[in-house]
């Protein structure tokens, strides 16, 4: 059985985060969607039965802790492998260990594989027969999307549960528990720390429970028993001004709003200022990159389609070269978008179309646009009268309609006269003239006929 549950003794040489590792689900922080009352993982623990599964989530959210809690609830032997440090030889040793344990005790084993996505296909395949025959329950932990990183054969034998990044409130709860626990935590130190100071530590930990407790433990080394924590001590712990860690508050959302409005308002200096303020406040640069991609389609659109590509390029550069050069690439994209011609025509057209589709009946696909893969479909008139655009003058079937009959006269996308959209507007006007001429021609032919 894992040492975590073998004794009530506390090893004070362990880091605070290790000492405070939950021993029951009631101590477990966050993941209410999975471990709350009536939720699937809590049910498994309470029923003392379960299945193999994958825990997918960022570091520090409690994947290892939950696996240990689950093993304890099953009275199962807990074996842990790290895909970074282990190979097929270690997998075989774990299999032998699980088999021996069952022979000796008639009890089961839970094999926990951390960073399972780092195992290659053959290493992942090595688990399959032992999951099948019940040698062990398999629990894998990954920070990467299992759909892309794990074999389909392994995924078919293990359900995937996605763990969410703990909130600031979750981290506050974990730190307050550690401050008040006299046996495993810092309760006997009587450290005086304000709620707003704890909130700063929680924000700086950025969703990582382990990191928040590490911050608290380091802070405890700076403070005498019973003393009040000072802001200067917080700054020493966090390596800079504590105003950097307001990224979860209203100020941050005001700043991202000011940034977006500066780009939309064609102010490159405003965009740079608010971007710098957010970065100085500890904002994830990729959050800004994501907002730029939204701006590219919402506020620039087809007035300058290059904005989307430039935003994607900036994101790619950041991931390839890191923050120093990457932040500059994101800044370059922000300035480009601030200076680009603006159009929300696409944004408005798409929103209107989505609203109309949602609120109208499901209109039929016109016969000439339907697929006709079989003779029966052809007999039903599917595809009849369709005009192949490439066989028409200027590769345009003038007068053809591609909307349901009920919407044939509606216009959704109305380009502006700015940037490339001015050219698009001219093209659409020319096509509309071709439609009109085709309609007049058909009318005269009908009269003469």
Tab-separated table of C-alpha atoms in Angstrom:
chain	number	residue	atom	x	y	z
A	1	UNK	CA	0.000	0.000	0.000
A	2	UNK	CA	1.227	3.507	-0.782
A	3	UNK	CA	3.042	5.274	2.077
A	4	UNK	CA	0.638	8.206	1.827
A	5	UNK	CA	-2.038	6.166	3.594
A	6	UNK	CA	0.074	3.675	5.514
A	7	UNK	CA	0.485	5.795	8.641
A	8	UNK	CA	-0.709	8.944	10.352
A	9	UNK	CA	2.900	9.957	10.986
A	10	UNK	CA	3.916	13.242	9.386
A	11	UNK	CA	7.355	13.627	7.835
A	12	UNK	CA	8.133	17.280	8.453
A	13	UNK	CA	11.103	17.025	6.093
A	14	UNK	CA	8.680	16.719	3.206
A	15	UNK	CA	7.655	19.876	1.308
A	16	UNK	CA	4.399	21.449	2.471
A	17	UNK	CA	2.635	20.438	-0.759
A	18	UNK	CA	3.523	16.777	-0.146
A	19	UNK	CA	2.437	16.920	3.516
A	20	UNK	CA	-0.895	18.521	2.567
A	21	UNK	CA	-1.679	16.021	-0.189
A	22	UNK	CA	-5.360	15.119	0.375
A	23	UNK	CA	-6.127	11.819	2.067
A	24	UNK	CA	-9.878	12.005	1.429
A	25	UNK	CA	-12.083	13.423	-1.302
A	26	UNK	CA	-13.329	16.018	1.191
A	27	UNK	CA	-9.799	17.477	1.234
A	28	UNK	CA	-9.484	17.349	-2.551
A	29	UNK	CA	-9.364	20.814	-4.144
A	30	UNK	CA	-11.451	21.670	-7.207
A	31	UNK	CA	-12.796	19.355	-9.952
A	32	UNK	CA	-16.355	19.557	-8.619
A	33	UNK	CA	-17.593	18.444	-12.053
A	34	UNK	CA	-15.888	15.076	-11.441
A	35	UNK	CA	-15.623	14.615	-7.655
A	36	UNK	CA	-18.646	16.576	-6.419
A	37	UNK	CA	-21.664	14.804	-4.967
A	38	UNK	CA	-23.118	12.376	-7.501
A	39	UNK	CA	-20.300	12.935	-10.005
A	40	UNK	CA	-18.556	10.012	-11.759
A	41	UNK	CA	-15.176	9.917	-10.006
A	42	UNK	CA	-16.704	10.352	-6.563
A	43	UNK	CA	-19.110	7.494	-7.309
A	44	UNK	CA	-16.179	5.237	-8.210
A	45	UNK	CA	-14.440	6.015	-4.930
A	46	UNK	CA	-17.584	5.618	-2.839
A	47	UNK	CA	-18.573	2.334	-4.522
A	48	UNK	CA	-15.017	1.017	-4.296
A	49	UNK	CA	-15.162	-0.155	-7.881
A	50	UNK	CA	-14.219	1.338	-11.184
A	51	UNK	CA	-12.527	1.084	-14.535
A	52	UNK	CA	-9.327	2.151	-16.218
A	53	UNK	CA	-9.237	5.829	-17.154
A	54	UNK	CA	-7.120	8.749	-18.341
A	55	UNK	CA	-6.879	11.993	-16.370
A	56	UNK	CA	-6.246	14.903	-18.731
A	57	UNK	CA	-5.336	18.312	-17.358
A	58	UNK	CA	-2.565	20.858	-16.742
A	59	UNK	CA	0.178	20.332	-14.131
A	60	UNK	CA	-0.685	20.733	-10.463
A	61	UNK	CA	-4.420	20.025	-10.711
A	62	UNK	CA	-4.386	16.794	-8.684
A	63	UNK	CA	-4.041	13.905	-11.153
A	64	UNK	CA	-1.590	11.906	-9.026
A	65	UNK	CA	-3.496	12.713	-5.854
A	66	UNK	CA	-6.777	11.420	-7.229
A	67	UNK	CA	-5.132	8.217	-8.475
A	68	UNK	CA	-3.763	7.604	-4.966
A	69	UNK	CA	-7.159	8.309	-3.385
A	70	UNK	CA	-8.792	5.901	-5.811
A	71	UNK	CA	-6.243	3.154	-5.099
A	72	UNK	CA	-6.760	3.639	-1.367
A	73	UNK	CA	-10.549	3.384	-1.723
A	74	UNK	CA	-10.109	0.072	-3.543
A	75	UNK	CA	-7.566	-1.188	-1.007
A	76	UNK	CA	-5.365	-1.690	-4.066
A	77	UNK	CA	-1.596	-1.656	-4.362
A	78	UNK	CA	-0.463	1.637	-5.913
A	79	UNK	CA	2.349	1.413	-8.467
A	80	UNK	CA	3.550	4.592	-10.148
A	81	UNK	CA	5.540	4.891	-13.376
A	82	UNK	CA	6.751	8.043	-15.071
A	83	UNK	CA	6.828	7.839	-18.851
A	84	UNK	CA	9.769	10.241	-18.798
A	85	UNK	CA	11.925	7.847	-16.756
A	86	UNK	CA	10.502	4.413	-17.641
A	87	UNK	CA	10.626	1.952	-20.530
A	88	UNK	CA	9.214	-1.444	-21.516
A	89	UNK	CA	11.447	-3.116	-18.900
A	90	UNK	CA	9.782	-1.059	-16.146
A	91	UNK	CA	6.339	-1.897	-17.528
A	92	UNK	CA	7.144	-5.619	-17.353
A	93	UNK	CA	8.401	-5.225	-13.787
A	94	UNK	CA	5.139	-3.494	-12.828
A	95	UNK	CA	3.147	-6.322	-14.449
A	96	UNK	CA	5.124	-8.939	-12.514
A	97	UNK	CA	4.661	-6.957	-9.298
A	98	UNK	CA	0.872	-6.768	-9.843
A	99	UNK	CA	0.643	-10.502	-10.563
A	100	UNK	CA	2.671	-11.368	-7.471
A	101	UNK	CA	0.534	-9.075	-5.325
A	102	UNK	CA	-2.662	-10.773	-6.520
A	103	UNK	CA	-1.229	-14.259	-5.840
A	104	UNK	CA	-0.107	-13.291	-2.353
A	105	UNK	CA	-3.064	-11.182	-1.215
A	106	UNK	CA	-5.934	-11.719	-3.691
A	107	UNK	CA	-6.025	-7.912	-3.962
A	108	UNK	CA	-5.875	-5.696	-7.022
A	109	UNK	CA	-3.287	-3.207	-8.232
A	110	UNK	CA	-3.688	0.270	-9.651
A	111	UNK	CA	-0.936	1.190	-12.084
A	112	UNK	CA	-0.565	4.954	-12.410
A	113	UNK	CA	1.431	6.207	-15.414
A	114	UNK	CA	2.354	9.880	-15.247
A	115	UNK	CA	2.827	11.754	-18.538
A	116	UNK	CA	1.591	8.694	-20.402
A	117	UNK	CA	1.612	10.648	-23.678
A	118	UNK	CA	5.406	10.440	-23.642
A	119	UNK	CA	5.281	6.666	-24.202
A	120	UNK	CA	5.524	5.683	-27.867
A	121	UNK	CA	2.993	3.451	-29.615
A	122	UNK	CA	4.707	0.159	-28.779
A	123	UNK	CA	5.106	1.145	-25.119
A	124	UNK	CA	1.423	2.113	-24.907
A	125	UNK	CA	0.463	-1.169	-26.591
A	126	UNK	CA	2.375	-3.076	-23.904
A	127	UNK	CA	-0.349	-2.203	-21.357
A	128	UNK	CA	-3.278	-3.504	-23.418
A	129	UNK	CA	-3.308	-7.247	-22.593
A	130	UNK	CA	-2.963	-6.568	-18.861
A	131	UNK	CA	-5.783	-4.032	-18.867
A	132	UNK	CA	-7.877	-6.631	-20.713
A	133	UNK	CA	-7.175	-9.518	-18.321
A	134	UNK	CA	-7.513	-7.373	-15.180
A	135	UNK	CA	-3.902	-7.669	-14.021
A	136	UNK	CA	-4.255	-4.031	-12.962
A	137	UNK	CA	-6.510	-1.039	-13.240
A	138	UNK	CA	-4.751	1.443	-15.478
A	139	UNK	CA	-4.804	5.177	-14.742
A	140	UNK	CA	-2.842	7.455	-17.046
A	141	UNK	CA	-2.152	11.150	-16.525
A	142	UNK	CA	-1.482	13.520	-19.395
A	143	UNK	CA	-1.220	17.238	-20.004
A	144	UNK	CA	-1.826	16.733	-23.744
A	145	UNK	CA	-5.020	16.041	-25.661
A	146	UNK	CA	-5.403	12.231	-25.497
A	147	UNK	CA	-7.150	12.159	-28.880
A	148	UNK	CA	-3.884	13.258	-30.489
A	149	UNK	CA	-1.262	11.711	-28.214
A	150	UNK	CA	-2.637	8.305	-27.184
A	151	UNK	CA	-3.290	5.184	-29.249
A	152	UNK	CA	-6.901	4.530	-30.189
A	153	UNK	CA	-6.528	1.007	-28.763
A	154	UNK	CA	-5.610	2.400	-25.353
A	155	UNK	CA	-8.351	5.039	-25.498
A	156	UNK	CA	-10.937	2.367	-26.292
A	157	UNK	CA	-10.065	0.622	-23.006
A	158	UNK	CA	-9.873	3.694	-20.768
A	159	UNK	CA	-12.354	6.523	-20.337
A	160	UNK	CA	-11.025	10.075	-20.450
A	161	UNK	CA	-11.806	12.570	-17.680
A	162	UNK	CA	-10.761	16.164	-18.201
A	163	UNK	CA	-9.544	18.025	-15.130
A	164	UNK	CA	-9.980	21.781	-15.088
A	165	UNK	CA	-7.506	24.385	-13.903
A	166	UNK	CA	-8.331	25.170	-10.253
A	167	UNK	CA	-9.814	28.601	-9.654
A	168	UNK	CA	-8.338	31.270	-7.413
A	169	UNK	CA	-10.960	30.275	-4.824
A	170	UNK	CA	-9.770	26.652	-5.017
A	171	UNK	CA	-6.183	27.728	-4.368
A	172	UNK	CA	-7.272	30.013	-1.529
A	173	UNK	CA	-9.057	27.071	0.063
A	174	UNK	CA	-5.925	24.887	-0.163
A	175	UNK	CA	-3.680	27.595	1.322
A	176	UNK	CA	-6.077	28.413	4.171
A	177	UNK	CA	-6.293	24.713	4.987
A	178	UNK	CA	-2.492	24.548	5.157
A	179	UNK	CA	-2.333	27.683	7.333
A	180	UNK	CA	-4.827	26.236	9.806
A	181	UNK	CA	-3.629	22.615	9.933
A	182	UNK	CA	-1.391	22.230	12.980
A	183	UNK	CA	-0.351	18.634	12.271
A	184	UNK	CA	0.566	18.612	8.584
A	185	UNK	CA	0.536	22.318	7.788
A	186	UNK	CA	1.612	25.642	9.256
A	187	UNK	CA	-1.106	26.043	11.888
A	188	UNK	CA	1.310	26.109	14.814
A	189	UNK	CA	3.210	29.008	13.185
A	190	UNK	CA	0.235	31.401	13.626
A	191	UNK	CA	1.254	33.352	10.522
A	192	UNK	CA	-0.842	36.503	10.024
A	193	UNK	CA	-1.667	37.009	6.350
A	194	UNK	CA	-4.459	39.108	4.858
A	195	UNK	CA	-7.004	37.684	2.433
A	196	UNK	CA	-5.830	40.069	-0.306
A	197	UNK	CA	-2.244	38.869	0.180
A	198	UNK	CA	-3.355	35.247	-0.105
A	199	UNK	CA	-5.277	36.193	-3.256
A	200	UNK	CA	-2.071	37.593	-4.769
A	201	UNK	CA	-0.269	34.293	-4.076
A	202	UNK	CA	-3.195	32.379	-5.583
A	203	UNK	CA	-3.149	34.471	-8.745
A	204	UNK	CA	0.628	34.126	-9.040
A	205	UNK	CA	0.301	30.324	-8.753
A	206	UNK	CA	-1.739	30.423	-11.973
A	207	UNK	CA	-4.036	27.478	-11.280
A	208	UNK	CA	-1.372	25.182	-9.800
A	209	UNK	CA	-2.214	23.972	-6.271
A	210	UNK	CA	1.291	22.664	-5.709
A	211	UNK	CA	2.833	25.998	-6.683
A	212	UNK	CA	0.495	27.938	-4.377
A	213	UNK	CA	1.581	25.787	-1.404
A	214	UNK	CA	5.229	26.153	-2.424
A	215	UNK	CA	4.806	29.950	-2.396
A	216	UNK	CA	3.220	29.719	1.048
A	217	UNK	CA	6.033	27.532	2.374
A	218	UNK	CA	8.730	29.900	1.093
A	219	UNK	CA	6.859	32.837	2.601
A	220	UNK	CA	6.771	31.040	5.959
A	221	UNK	CA	10.593	31.006	5.920
A	222	UNK	CA	10.573	34.831	5.758
A	223	UNK	CA	8.145	35.301	8.643
A	224	UNK	CA	8.595	34.750	12.366
A	225	UNK	CA	5.919	32.814	14.266
A	226	UNK	CA	2.872	35.000	14.867
A	227	UNK	CA	4.163	37.819	12.650
A	228	UNK	CA	2.132	39.611	9.990
A	229	UNK	CA	3.187	39.192	6.371
A	230	UNK	CA	4.294	42.398	4.642
A	231	UNK	CA	3.865	43.323	0.987
A	232	UNK	CA	7.655	43.644	0.725
A	233	UNK	CA	7.962	39.966	1.720
A	234	UNK	CA	5.389	39.034	-0.918
A	235	UNK	CA	7.420	40.887	-3.528
A	236	UNK	CA	10.538	39.002	-2.458
A	237	UNK	CA	8.691	35.703	-2.973
A	238	UNK	CA	7.170	36.627	-6.313
A	239	UNK	CA	10.242	38.327	-7.751
A	240	UNK	CA	8.651	41.681	-8.538
A	241	UNK	CA	5.880	44.151	-7.893
A	242	UNK	CA	2.770	42.525	-6.457
A	243	UNK	CA	0.629	44.593	-8.826
A	244	UNK	CA	1.735	42.104	-11.484
A	245	UNK	CA	-0.664	39.559	-10.056
A	246	UNK	CA	-4.001	41.266	-10.565
A	247	UNK	CA	-4.659	39.271	-13.723
A	248	UNK	CA	-7.767	37.648	-12.294
A	249	UNK	CA	-9.456	40.889	-11.245
A	250	UNK	CA	-11.510	43.629	-12.817
A	251	UNK	CA	-8.404	45.654	-13.693
A	252	UNK	CA	-7.209	42.899	-16.022
A	253	UNK	CA	-10.528	42.710	-17.850
A	254	UNK	CA	-10.593	46.488	-18.162
A	255	UNK	CA	-7.117	46.347	-19.699
A	256	UNK	CA	-7.980	43.643	-22.243
A	257	UNK	CA	-11.060	45.698	-23.145
A	258	UNK	CA	-8.883	48.799	-23.620
A	259	UNK	CA	-6.460	46.766	-25.747
A	260	UNK	CA	-9.232	45.432	-28.005
A	261	UNK	CA	-10.786	48.882	-28.406
A	262	UNK	CA	-7.386	50.419	-29.199
A	263	UNK	CA	-6.807	47.942	-32.036
A	264	UNK	CA	-10.374	48.365	-33.295
A	265	UNK	CA	-9.925	52.150	-33.081
A	266	UNK	CA	-6.713	52.038	-35.174
A	267	UNK	CA	-4.416	53.259	-32.361
A	268	UNK	CA	-1.109	51.344	-32.523
A	269	UNK	CA	0.277	53.257	-29.523
A	270	UNK	CA	-2.802	52.465	-27.458
A	271	UNK	CA	-2.553	48.787	-28.442
A	272	UNK	CA	1.132	48.661	-27.429
A	273	UNK	CA	0.516	50.445	-24.121
A	274	UNK	CA	-2.263	48.154	-22.946
A	275	UNK	CA	-0.415	45.072	-24.183
A	276	UNK	CA	2.648	46.140	-22.162
A	277	UNK	CA	0.490	46.762	-19.102
A	278	UNK	CA	-1.035	43.285	-19.354
A	279	UNK	CA	2.344	41.591	-19.815
A	280	UNK	CA	3.742	43.545	-16.862
A	281	UNK	CA	0.744	42.343	-14.855
A	282	UNK	CA	1.598	38.699	-15.477
A	283	UNK	CA	-0.827	38.041	-18.347
A	284	UNK	CA	-0.160	34.965	-20.486
A	285	UNK	CA	1.045	36.396	-23.845
A	286	UNK	CA	-0.941	33.731	-25.681
A	287	UNK	CA	-4.111	35.157	-24.136
A	288	UNK	CA	-3.314	38.372	-26.050
A	289	UNK	CA	-2.548	36.336	-29.178
A	290	UNK	CA	-5.950	34.637	-28.912
A	291	UNK	CA	-7.668	38.009	-28.571
A	292	UNK	CA	-5.841	39.257	-31.688
A	293	UNK	CA	-7.216	36.320	-33.703
A	294	UNK	CA	-10.706	37.277	-32.559
A	295	UNK	CA	-10.052	40.887	-33.575
A	296	UNK	CA	-8.782	39.748	-36.990
A	297	UNK	CA	-12.128	38.156	-37.853
A	298	UNK	CA	-14.441	40.449	-35.866
A	299	UNK	CA	-13.056	43.911	-36.593
A	300	UNK	CA	-10.882	43.534	-39.709
A	301	UNK	CA	-12.411	40.635	-41.604
A	302	UNK	CA	-11.986	40.706	-45.357
A	303	UNK	CA	-10.834	44.318	-45.356
A	304	UNK	CA	-7.418	42.705	-44.784
A	305	UNK	CA	-7.501	38.882	-44.639
A	306	UNK	CA	-3.746	38.890	-43.996
A	307	UNK	CA	-4.460	39.917	-40.405
A	308	UNK	CA	-5.569	36.370	-39.556
A	309	UNK	CA	-2.375	34.876	-40.940
A	310	UNK	CA	-0.182	37.442	-39.219
A	311	UNK	CA	-1.914	36.654	-35.913
A	312	UNK	CA	-1.315	32.934	-36.404
A	313	UNK	CA	2.309	33.578	-37.375
A	314	UNK	CA	2.883	35.586	-34.180
A	315	UNK	CA	1.447	32.728	-32.084
A	316	UNK	CA	3.668	30.217	-33.908
A	317	UNK	CA	6.772	32.364	-33.406
A	318	UNK	CA	6.044	32.667	-29.667
A	319	UNK	CA	5.815	28.878	-29.309
A	320	UNK	CA	8.974	28.323	-31.358
A	321	UNK	CA	11.330	30.917	-29.838
A	322	UNK	CA	9.883	31.762	-26.428
A	323	UNK	CA	8.672	34.944	-24.729
A	324	UNK	CA	11.462	37.434	-25.469
A	325	UNK	CA	11.199	37.358	-29.259
A	326	UNK	CA	7.680	35.917	-29.153
A	327	UNK	CA	6.234	38.870	-27.246
A	328	UNK	CA	7.697	41.172	-29.858
A	329	UNK	CA	6.056	39.135	-32.637
A	330	UNK	CA	2.680	39.435	-30.874
A	331	UNK	CA	3.276	43.183	-30.513
A	332	UNK	CA	4.025	43.359	-34.253
A	333	UNK	CA	0.733	41.616	-35.006
A	334	UNK	CA	-1.124	44.025	-32.681
A	335	UNK	CA	0.349	47.073	-34.429
A	336	UNK	CA	-0.400	45.596	-37.870
A	337	UNK	CA	-4.032	44.986	-36.925
A	338	UNK	CA	-4.357	48.454	-35.386
A	339	UNK	CA	-3.156	49.970	-38.675
A	340	UNK	CA	-5.183	47.642	-40.910
A	341	UNK	CA	-8.443	48.749	-42.586
A	342	UNK	CA	-11.444	47.787	-40.496
A	343	UNK	CA	-14.642	45.955	-41.379
A	344	UNK	CA	-17.183	44.105	-39.269
A	345	UNK	CA	-19.216	43.100	-42.335
A	346	UNK	CA	-18.277	39.429	-42.006
A	347	UNK	CA	-18.934	39.475	-38.245
A	348	UNK	CA	-22.399	40.974	-38.757
A	349	UNK	CA	-23.253	38.678	-41.685
A	350	UNK	CA	-22.258	35.517	-39.819
A	351	UNK	CA	-24.137	36.502	-36.649
A	352	UNK	CA	-27.251	37.372	-38.650
A	353	UNK	CA	-27.093	34.108	-40.588
A	354	UNK	CA	-26.686	32.077	-37.393
A	355	UNK	CA	-29.636	33.889	-35.836
A	356	UNK	CA	-31.836	33.317	-38.903
A	357	UNK	CA	-30.919	29.638	-39.163
A	358	UNK	CA	-31.680	29.181	-35.458
A	359	UNK	CA	-35.050	30.940	-35.613
A	360	UNK	CA	-36.351	29.704	-38.996
A	361	UNK	CA	-37.617	26.268	-39.979
A	362	UNK	CA	-35.074	23.886	-41.529
A	363	UNK	CA	-35.344	24.904	-45.170
A	364	UNK	CA	-34.897	22.227	-47.837
A	365	UNK	CA	-31.830	22.039	-50.052
A	366	UNK	CA	-32.951	23.034	-53.586
A	367	UNK	CA	-33.036	20.075	-55.947
A	368	UNK	CA	-30.355	21.408	-58.283
A	369	UNK	CA	-27.887	21.616	-55.351
A	370	UNK	CA	-28.533	18.130	-54.003
A	371	UNK	CA	-26.098	15.267	-54.352
A	372	UNK	CA	-27.069	12.508	-56.788
A	373	UNK	CA	-24.807	9.506	-56.081
A	374	UNK	CA	-27.399	6.881	-57.069
A	375	UNK	CA	-29.856	6.317	-59.899
A	376	UNK	CA	-32.714	6.629	-57.408
A	377	UNK	CA	-31.496	10.084	-56.369
A	378	UNK	CA	-31.280	11.083	-60.029
A	379	UNK	CA	-34.820	9.792	-60.662
A	380	UNK	CA	-35.940	12.001	-57.771
A	381	UNK	CA	-34.481	15.018	-59.557
A	382	UNK	CA	-31.456	15.482	-57.342
A	383	UNK	CA	-28.857	17.620	-59.113
A	384	UNK	CA	-31.152	18.313	-62.050
A	385	UNK	CA	-30.477	21.681	-63.639
A	386	UNK	CA	-27.217	22.267	-61.781
A	387	UNK	CA	-24.820	24.438	-63.762
A	388	UNK	CA	-21.118	23.671	-63.310
A	389	UNK	CA	-19.543	27.105	-62.796
A	390	UNK	CA	-16.269	26.240	-64.554
A	391	UNK	CA	-18.183	25.565	-67.781
A	392	UNK	CA	-19.783	29.020	-67.751
A	393	UNK	CA	-18.343	32.340	-69.016
A	394	UNK	CA	-15.981	33.817	-66.410
A	395	UNK	CA	-16.526	30.625	-64.358
A	396	UNK	CA	-19.782	32.108	-63.070
A	397	UNK	CA	-23.240	30.650	-63.592
A	398	UNK	CA	-25.087	33.966	-63.885
A	399	UNK	CA	-28.557	33.894	-62.384
A	400	UNK	CA	-27.976	30.697	-60.417
A	401	UNK	CA	-29.222	30.664	-56.799
A	402	UNK	CA	-27.435	28.856	-53.980
A	403	UNK	CA	-29.870	29.606	-51.155
A	404	UNK	CA	-33.195	27.983	-50.297
A	405	UNK	CA	-35.975	29.616	-52.298
A	406	UNK	CA	-37.298	31.392	-49.200
A	407	UNK	CA	-33.989	33.268	-48.802
A	408	UNK	CA	-33.131	33.795	-52.469
A	409	UNK	CA	-33.536	37.590	-52.267
A	410	UNK	CA	-31.744	38.089	-48.927
A	411	UNK	CA	-28.323	39.743	-48.628
A	412	UNK	CA	-26.170	39.006	-45.584
A	413	UNK	CA	-22.586	39.824	-46.449
A	414	UNK	CA	-22.350	43.475	-47.483
A	415	UNK	CA	-18.668	44.437	-47.811
A	416	UNK	CA	-17.467	47.920	-46.929
A	417	UNK	CA	-15.521	50.245	-49.208
A	418	UNK	CA	-12.366	49.839	-47.081
A	419	UNK	CA	-9.252	47.820	-47.827
A	420	UNK	CA	-9.609	44.652	-49.852
A	421	UNK	CA	-13.364	44.694	-49.217
A	422	UNK	CA	-13.625	47.583	-51.648
A	423	UNK	CA	-12.412	45.192	-54.367
A	424	UNK	CA	-14.713	42.446	-53.070
A	425	UNK	CA	-17.654	44.881	-53.216
A	426	UNK	CA	-16.803	45.744	-56.807
A	427	UNK	CA	-16.624	42.031	-57.703
A	428	UNK	CA	-19.972	41.286	-56.075
A	429	UNK	CA	-21.554	44.269	-57.836
A	430	UNK	CA	-20.264	42.974	-61.176
A	431	UNK	CA	-21.636	39.483	-60.447
A	432	UNK	CA	-24.975	41.021	-59.485
A	433	UNK	CA	-25.042	42.801	-62.862
A	434	UNK	CA	-24.407	39.452	-64.583
A	435	UNK	CA	-27.339	37.972	-62.646
A	436	UNK	CA	-29.563	40.853	-63.728
A	437	UNK	CA	-28.598	40.481	-67.388
A	438	UNK	CA	-29.219	36.726	-67.199
A	439	UNK	CA	-32.633	37.324	-65.651
A	440	UNK	CA	-33.545	39.857	-68.367
A	441	UNK	CA	-32.347	37.487	-71.054
A	442	UNK	CA	-34.477	34.647	-69.712
A	443	UNK	CA	-37.461	36.994	-69.492
A	444	UNK	CA	-37.117	38.102	-73.140
A	445	UNK	CA	-36.570	34.527	-74.269
A	446	UNK	CA	-39.769	33.584	-72.452
A	447	UNK	CA	-41.682	36.368	-74.174
A	448	UNK	CA	-40.350	35.426	-77.609
A	449	UNK	CA	-40.960	31.748	-76.943
